[in-house]
């Protein structure tokens, strides 16, 4: 066989081998890229799955959140400050008065109102579009704090003992405040304030639960 023929054949075989090797290298590179992309897609899918689970995870933690919120609500009652006026016609004989006397006293009362945070008082349940919260109406907690703001005496003569007269009138404030507290608990504005406090406590408690990424809407109502 002619040397040049051998050279041509050898060159052709070498060229074929180089093309084959190049194709194998190219195929390996493409396979690696595809493998990396597939791994990334799987990782992204798992991460998205976890994220999506976080949007409904709250439903599994409602009772834990309820208990945590109940503890917070017990420790922090709703405080409402109101001012009242009390008009008293003093007894002439009791206060040794020379003429009729009327005293107008303005006083402020700070009420502490609490919610029933037991399982039947603070009821939390999943709803179709969020969380349903059912409450019992608020009730007074402890004694009201009473402060005298001002007073005015209407009389033709000075009171023989102004301080005693005022002390006698102020002794009436606590029973009056208890009556005001009961009326206060039935007011829509006060109930709305208690509802807001309960919702904030539940929302904060739920946000602290593991895996919860999304906080649902809360729908509160009273029994």
PDB file of C-alpha atoms in Angstrom, residues 39-214:
ATOM      1  CA  UNK A  39     -31.344  18.557  40.910  1.00  0.00           C
ATOM      2  CA  UNK A  40     -32.080  22.291  41.158  1.00  0.00           C
ATOM      3  CA  UNK A  41     -35.652  21.724  39.988  1.00  0.00           C
ATOM      4  CA  UNK A  42     -36.129  19.010  42.628  1.00  0.00           C
ATOM      5  CA  UNK A  43     -34.661  21.251  45.329  1.00  0.00           C
ATOM      6  CA  UNK A  44     -36.868  24.163  44.270  1.00  0.00           C
ATOM      7  CA  UNK A  45     -39.901  21.887  44.262  1.00  0.00           C
ATOM      8  CA  UNK A  46     -39.150  20.697  47.795  1.00  0.00           C
ATOM      9  CA  UNK A  47     -38.608  24.260  48.995  1.00  0.00           C
ATOM     10  CA  UNK A  48     -41.851  25.395  47.349  1.00  0.00           C
ATOM     11  CA  UNK A  49     -43.639  22.460  48.915  1.00  0.00           C
ATOM     12  CA  UNK A  50     -42.383  23.505  52.343  1.00  0.00           C
ATOM     13  CA  UNK A  51     -43.380  27.108  51.688  1.00  0.00           C
ATOM     14  CA  UNK A  52     -46.849  26.070  50.561  1.00  0.00           C
ATOM     15  CA  UNK A  53     -47.186  23.872  53.630  1.00  0.00           C
ATOM     16  CA  UNK A  54     -46.329  26.920  55.726  1.00  0.00           C
ATOM     17  CA  UNK A  55     -49.402  28.695  54.389  1.00  0.00           C
ATOM     18  CA  UNK A  56     -51.711  26.087  55.917  1.00  0.00           C
ATOM     19  CA  UNK A  57     -49.492  25.013  58.813  1.00  0.00           C
ATOM     20  CA  UNK A  58     -51.319  27.361  61.179  1.00  0.00           C
ATOM     21  CA  UNK A  59     -54.287  24.979  61.334  1.00  0.00           C
ATOM     22  CA  UNK A  60     -52.140  22.435  63.193  1.00  0.00           C
ATOM     23  CA  UNK A  61     -51.163  24.946  65.868  1.00  0.00           C
ATOM     24  CA  UNK A  62     -54.468  26.577  66.759  1.00  0.00           C
ATOM     25  CA  UNK A  63     -54.799  24.960  70.192  1.00  0.00           C
ATOM     26  CA  UNK A  64     -51.222  25.789  71.176  1.00  0.00           C
ATOM     27  CA  UNK A  65     -51.761  29.362  70.017  1.00  0.00           C
ATOM     28  CA  UNK A  66     -55.054  29.530  71.927  1.00  0.00           C
ATOM     29  CA  UNK A  67     -53.396  28.480  75.175  1.00  0.00           C
ATOM     30  CA  UNK A  68     -50.546  30.941  74.698  1.00  0.00           C
ATOM     31  CA  UNK A  69     -52.977  33.766  73.895  1.00  0.00           C
ATOM     32  CA  UNK A  70     -55.115  32.831  76.929  1.00  0.00           C
ATOM     33  CA  UNK A  71     -52.116  33.240  79.248  1.00  0.00           C
ATOM     34  CA  UNK A  72     -51.353  36.621  77.738  1.00  0.00           C
ATOM     35  CA  UNK A  73     -54.953  37.826  78.016  1.00  0.00           C
ATOM     36  CA  UNK A  74     -55.167  36.732  81.663  1.00  0.00           C
ATOM     37  CA  UNK A  75     -52.079  38.741  82.522  1.00  0.00           C
ATOM     38  CA  UNK A  76     -53.183  41.839  80.634  1.00  0.00           C
ATOM     39  CA  UNK A  77     -56.854  42.804  81.008  1.00  0.00           C
ATOM     40  CA  UNK A  78     -58.398  45.547  78.908  1.00  0.00           C
ATOM     41  CA  UNK A  79     -58.308  48.898  80.688  1.00  0.00           C
ATOM     42  CA  UNK A  80     -60.977  51.518  80.052  1.00  0.00           C
ATOM     43  CA  UNK A  81     -60.986  55.014  81.586  1.00  0.00           C
ATOM     44  CA  UNK A  82     -64.259  56.901  81.939  1.00  0.00           C
ATOM     45  CA  UNK A  83     -65.357  60.108  83.674  1.00  0.00           C
ATOM     46  CA  UNK A  84     -68.670  60.545  85.491  1.00  0.00           C
ATOM     47  CA  UNK A  85     -70.491  63.319  87.330  1.00  0.00           C
ATOM     48  CA  UNK A  86     -72.343  62.726  90.579  1.00  0.00           C
ATOM     49  CA  UNK A  87     -74.809  65.237  92.011  1.00  0.00           C
ATOM     50  CA  UNK A  88     -75.742  65.003  95.696  1.00  0.00           C
ATOM     51  CA  UNK A  89     -78.139  67.102  97.759  1.00  0.00           C
ATOM     52  CA  UNK A  90     -76.618  67.126 101.236  1.00  0.00           C
ATOM     53  CA  UNK A  91     -78.720  66.379 104.293  1.00  0.00           C
ATOM     54  CA  UNK A  92     -79.062  69.515 106.410  1.00  0.00           C
ATOM     55  CA  UNK A  93     -79.269  67.571 109.652  1.00  0.00           C
ATOM     56  CA  UNK A  94     -76.396  65.222 108.894  1.00  0.00           C
ATOM     57  CA  UNK A  95     -74.014  67.973 107.842  1.00  0.00           C
ATOM     58  CA  UNK A  96     -75.290  70.722 110.139  1.00  0.00           C
ATOM     59  CA  UNK A  97     -76.213  72.966 107.257  1.00  0.00           C
ATOM     60  CA  UNK A  98     -77.812  76.363 107.613  1.00  0.00           C
ATOM     61  CA  UNK A  99     -79.194  76.210 104.065  1.00  0.00           C
ATOM     62  CA  UNK A 100     -79.689  73.764 101.242  1.00  0.00           C
ATOM     63  CA  UNK A 101     -76.459  72.540  99.644  1.00  0.00           C
ATOM     64  CA  UNK A 102     -75.772  70.578  96.485  1.00  0.00           C
ATOM     65  CA  UNK A 103     -72.400  69.129  95.588  1.00  0.00           C
ATOM     66  CA  UNK A 104     -71.380  68.192  92.041  1.00  0.00           C
ATOM     67  CA  UNK A 105     -68.402  65.850  91.929  1.00  0.00           C
ATOM     68  CA  UNK A 106     -66.631  64.766  88.779  1.00  0.00           C
ATOM     69  CA  UNK A 107     -64.661  61.536  89.145  1.00  0.00           C
ATOM     70  CA  UNK A 108     -62.670  59.232  86.864  1.00  0.00           C
ATOM     71  CA  UNK A 109     -62.815  55.458  86.960  1.00  0.00           C
ATOM     72  CA  UNK A 110     -60.317  53.039  85.454  1.00  0.00           C
ATOM     73  CA  UNK A 111     -61.983  49.694  84.779  1.00  0.00           C
ATOM     74  CA  UNK A 112     -60.186  46.403  84.217  1.00  0.00           C
ATOM     75  CA  UNK A 113     -62.137  44.069  81.957  1.00  0.00           C
ATOM     76  CA  UNK A 114     -61.211  40.496  81.217  1.00  0.00           C
ATOM     77  CA  UNK A 115     -62.280  37.772  78.826  1.00  0.00           C
ATOM     78  CA  UNK A 116     -63.079  34.208  79.772  1.00  0.00           C
ATOM     79  CA  UNK A 117     -59.986  32.429  78.441  1.00  0.00           C
ATOM     80  CA  UNK A 118     -61.051  28.878  79.260  1.00  0.00           C
ATOM     81  CA  UNK A 119     -61.728  26.301  76.517  1.00  0.00           C
ATOM     82  CA  UNK A 120     -65.419  27.272  76.470  1.00  0.00           C
ATOM     83  CA  UNK A 121     -64.788  31.010  76.761  1.00  0.00           C
ATOM     84  CA  UNK A 122     -62.150  31.410  74.055  1.00  0.00           C
ATOM     85  CA  UNK A 123     -63.069  29.024  71.247  1.00  0.00           C
ATOM     86  CA  UNK A 124     -60.761  28.855  68.230  1.00  0.00           C
ATOM     87  CA  UNK A 125     -61.545  26.717  65.190  1.00  0.00           C
ATOM     88  CA  UNK A 126     -60.491  26.529  61.528  1.00  0.00           C
ATOM     89  CA  UNK A 127     -62.911  28.097  59.062  1.00  0.00           C
ATOM     90  CA  UNK A 128     -63.202  27.855  55.279  1.00  0.00           C
ATOM     91  CA  UNK A 129     -61.403  31.159  54.751  1.00  0.00           C
ATOM     92  CA  UNK A 130     -59.502  31.652  58.002  1.00  0.00           C
ATOM     93  CA  UNK A 131     -59.974  31.105  61.722  1.00  0.00           C
ATOM     94  CA  UNK A 132     -63.208  31.424  63.680  1.00  0.00           C
ATOM     95  CA  UNK A 133     -62.910  32.913  67.185  1.00  0.00           C
ATOM     96  CA  UNK A 134     -65.888  32.820  69.554  1.00  0.00           C
ATOM     97  CA  UNK A 135     -65.777  34.820  72.797  1.00  0.00           C
ATOM     98  CA  UNK A 136     -67.884  35.261  75.884  1.00  0.00           C
ATOM     99  CA  UNK A 137     -68.702  38.890  76.773  1.00  0.00           C
ATOM    100  CA  UNK A 138     -66.074  40.619  78.923  1.00  0.00           C
ATOM    101  CA  UNK A 139     -66.526  40.967  82.666  1.00  0.00           C
ATOM    102  CA  UNK A 140     -64.992  43.234  85.355  1.00  0.00           C
ATOM    103  CA  UNK A 141     -61.712  42.123  86.922  1.00  0.00           C
ATOM    104  CA  UNK A 142     -60.889  43.376  90.412  1.00  0.00           C
ATOM    105  CA  UNK A 143     -61.963  46.712  91.860  1.00  0.00           C
ATOM    106  CA  UNK A 144     -62.197  49.840  89.715  1.00  0.00           C
ATOM    107  CA  UNK A 145     -59.647  52.568  90.421  1.00  0.00           C
ATOM    108  CA  UNK A 146     -61.431  55.813  91.314  1.00  0.00           C
ATOM    109  CA  UNK A 147     -59.987  59.311  91.307  1.00  0.00           C
ATOM    110  CA  UNK A 148     -61.829  62.528  92.165  1.00  0.00           C
ATOM    111  CA  UNK A 149     -61.283  65.052  89.390  1.00  0.00           C
ATOM    112  CA  UNK A 150     -63.145  68.108  90.695  1.00  0.00           C
ATOM    113  CA  UNK A 151     -66.041  69.200  92.881  1.00  0.00           C
ATOM    114  CA  UNK A 152     -68.372  72.164  93.147  1.00  0.00           C
ATOM    115  CA  UNK A 153     -70.530  73.173  96.104  1.00  0.00           C
ATOM    116  CA  UNK A 154     -73.723  75.101  95.424  1.00  0.00           C
ATOM    117  CA  UNK A 155     -74.966  76.666  98.631  1.00  0.00           C
ATOM    118  CA  UNK A 156     -75.773  80.046 100.142  1.00  0.00           C
ATOM    119  CA  UNK A 157     -73.459  79.270 103.042  1.00  0.00           C
ATOM    120  CA  UNK A 158     -70.122  77.583 103.521  1.00  0.00           C
ATOM    121  CA  UNK A 159     -70.180  73.942 104.514  1.00  0.00           C
ATOM    122  CA  UNK A 160     -69.267  73.424 108.171  1.00  0.00           C
ATOM    123  CA  UNK A 161     -67.024  70.469 107.217  1.00  0.00           C
ATOM    124  CA  UNK A 162     -66.324  70.305 103.503  1.00  0.00           C
ATOM    125  CA  UNK A 163     -63.877  67.385 103.794  1.00  0.00           C
ATOM    126  CA  UNK A 164     -66.347  65.227 105.688  1.00  0.00           C
ATOM    127  CA  UNK A 165     -69.068  65.982 103.137  1.00  0.00           C
ATOM    128  CA  UNK A 166     -66.746  65.050 100.257  1.00  0.00           C
ATOM    129  CA  UNK A 167     -65.621  61.859 101.994  1.00  0.00           C
ATOM    130  CA  UNK A 168     -69.255  60.878 102.484  1.00  0.00           C
ATOM    131  CA  UNK A 169     -69.978  61.438  98.796  1.00  0.00           C
ATOM    132  CA  UNK A 170     -66.823  59.618  97.649  1.00  0.00           C
ATOM    133  CA  UNK A 171     -67.841  56.534  99.630  1.00  0.00           C
ATOM    134  CA  UNK A 172     -70.712  56.165  97.153  1.00  0.00           C
ATOM    135  CA  UNK A 173     -68.435  55.981  94.115  1.00  0.00           C
ATOM    136  CA  UNK A 174     -67.362  52.331  94.382  1.00  0.00           C
ATOM    137  CA  UNK A 175     -70.904  50.852  94.290  1.00  0.00           C
ATOM    138  CA  UNK A 176     -71.696  53.253  91.449  1.00  0.00           C
ATOM    139  CA  UNK A 177     -68.573  52.143  89.579  1.00  0.00           C
ATOM    140  CA  UNK A 178     -69.596  48.480  89.831  1.00  0.00           C
ATOM    141  CA  UNK A 179     -72.886  49.378  88.174  1.00  0.00           C
ATOM    142  CA  UNK A 180     -71.075  51.326  85.476  1.00  0.00           C
ATOM    143  CA  UNK A 181     -68.777  48.329  84.872  1.00  0.00           C
ATOM    144  CA  UNK A 182     -71.690  46.038  84.060  1.00  0.00           C
ATOM    145  CA  UNK A 183     -73.069  48.542  81.573  1.00  0.00           C
ATOM    146  CA  UNK A 184     -69.601  49.042  80.127  1.00  0.00           C
ATOM    147  CA  UNK A 185     -69.236  45.327  79.341  1.00  0.00           C
ATOM    148  CA  UNK A 186     -72.326  45.499  77.145  1.00  0.00           C
ATOM    149  CA  UNK A 187     -71.118  48.451  75.069  1.00  0.00           C
ATOM    150  CA  UNK A 188     -70.260  47.639  71.460  1.00  0.00           C
ATOM    151  CA  UNK A 189     -67.165  49.841  71.489  1.00  0.00           C
ATOM    152  CA  UNK A 190     -65.788  48.065  74.580  1.00  0.00           C
ATOM    153  CA  UNK A 191     -66.535  44.632  73.142  1.00  0.00           C
ATOM    154  CA  UNK A 192     -64.791  45.660  69.929  1.00  0.00           C
ATOM    155  CA  UNK A 193     -61.741  46.678  71.987  1.00  0.00           C
ATOM    156  CA  UNK A 194     -61.730  43.291  73.739  1.00  0.00           C
ATOM    157  CA  UNK A 195     -62.127  41.531  70.401  1.00  0.00           C
ATOM    158  CA  UNK A 196     -59.145  43.402  68.975  1.00  0.00           C
ATOM    159  CA  UNK A 197     -57.003  42.484  71.975  1.00  0.00           C
ATOM    160  CA  UNK A 198     -57.944  38.806  71.668  1.00  0.00           C
ATOM    161  CA  UNK A 199     -57.195  38.817  67.936  1.00  0.00           C
ATOM    162  CA  UNK A 200     -53.783  40.442  68.436  1.00  0.00           C
ATOM    163  CA  UNK A 201     -52.893  37.919  71.149  1.00  0.00           C
ATOM    164  CA  UNK A 202     -53.919  34.992  68.926  1.00  0.00           C
ATOM    165  CA  UNK A 203     -52.137  36.406  65.890  1.00  0.00           C
ATOM    166  CA  UNK A 204     -48.889  36.920  67.810  1.00  0.00           C
ATOM    167  CA  UNK A 205     -49.098  33.466  69.399  1.00  0.00           C
ATOM    168  CA  UNK A 206     -49.752  31.803  66.042  1.00  0.00           C
ATOM    169  CA  UNK A 207     -46.880  33.654  64.378  1.00  0.00           C
ATOM    170  CA  UNK A 208     -44.482  32.159  66.926  1.00  0.00           C
ATOM    171  CA  UNK A 209     -45.439  28.568  66.128  1.00  0.00           C
ATOM    172  CA  UNK A 210     -42.871  26.539  64.199  1.00  0.00           C
ATOM    173  CA  UNK A 211     -43.361  26.351  60.436  1.00  0.00           C
ATOM    174  CA  UNK A 212     -46.115  28.981  60.236  1.00  0.00           C
ATOM    175  CA  UNK A 213     -45.387  31.348  57.350  1.00  0.00           C
ATOM    176  CA  UNK A 214     -48.836  32.771  56.765  1.00  0.00           C
TER     177      UNK A 214
END
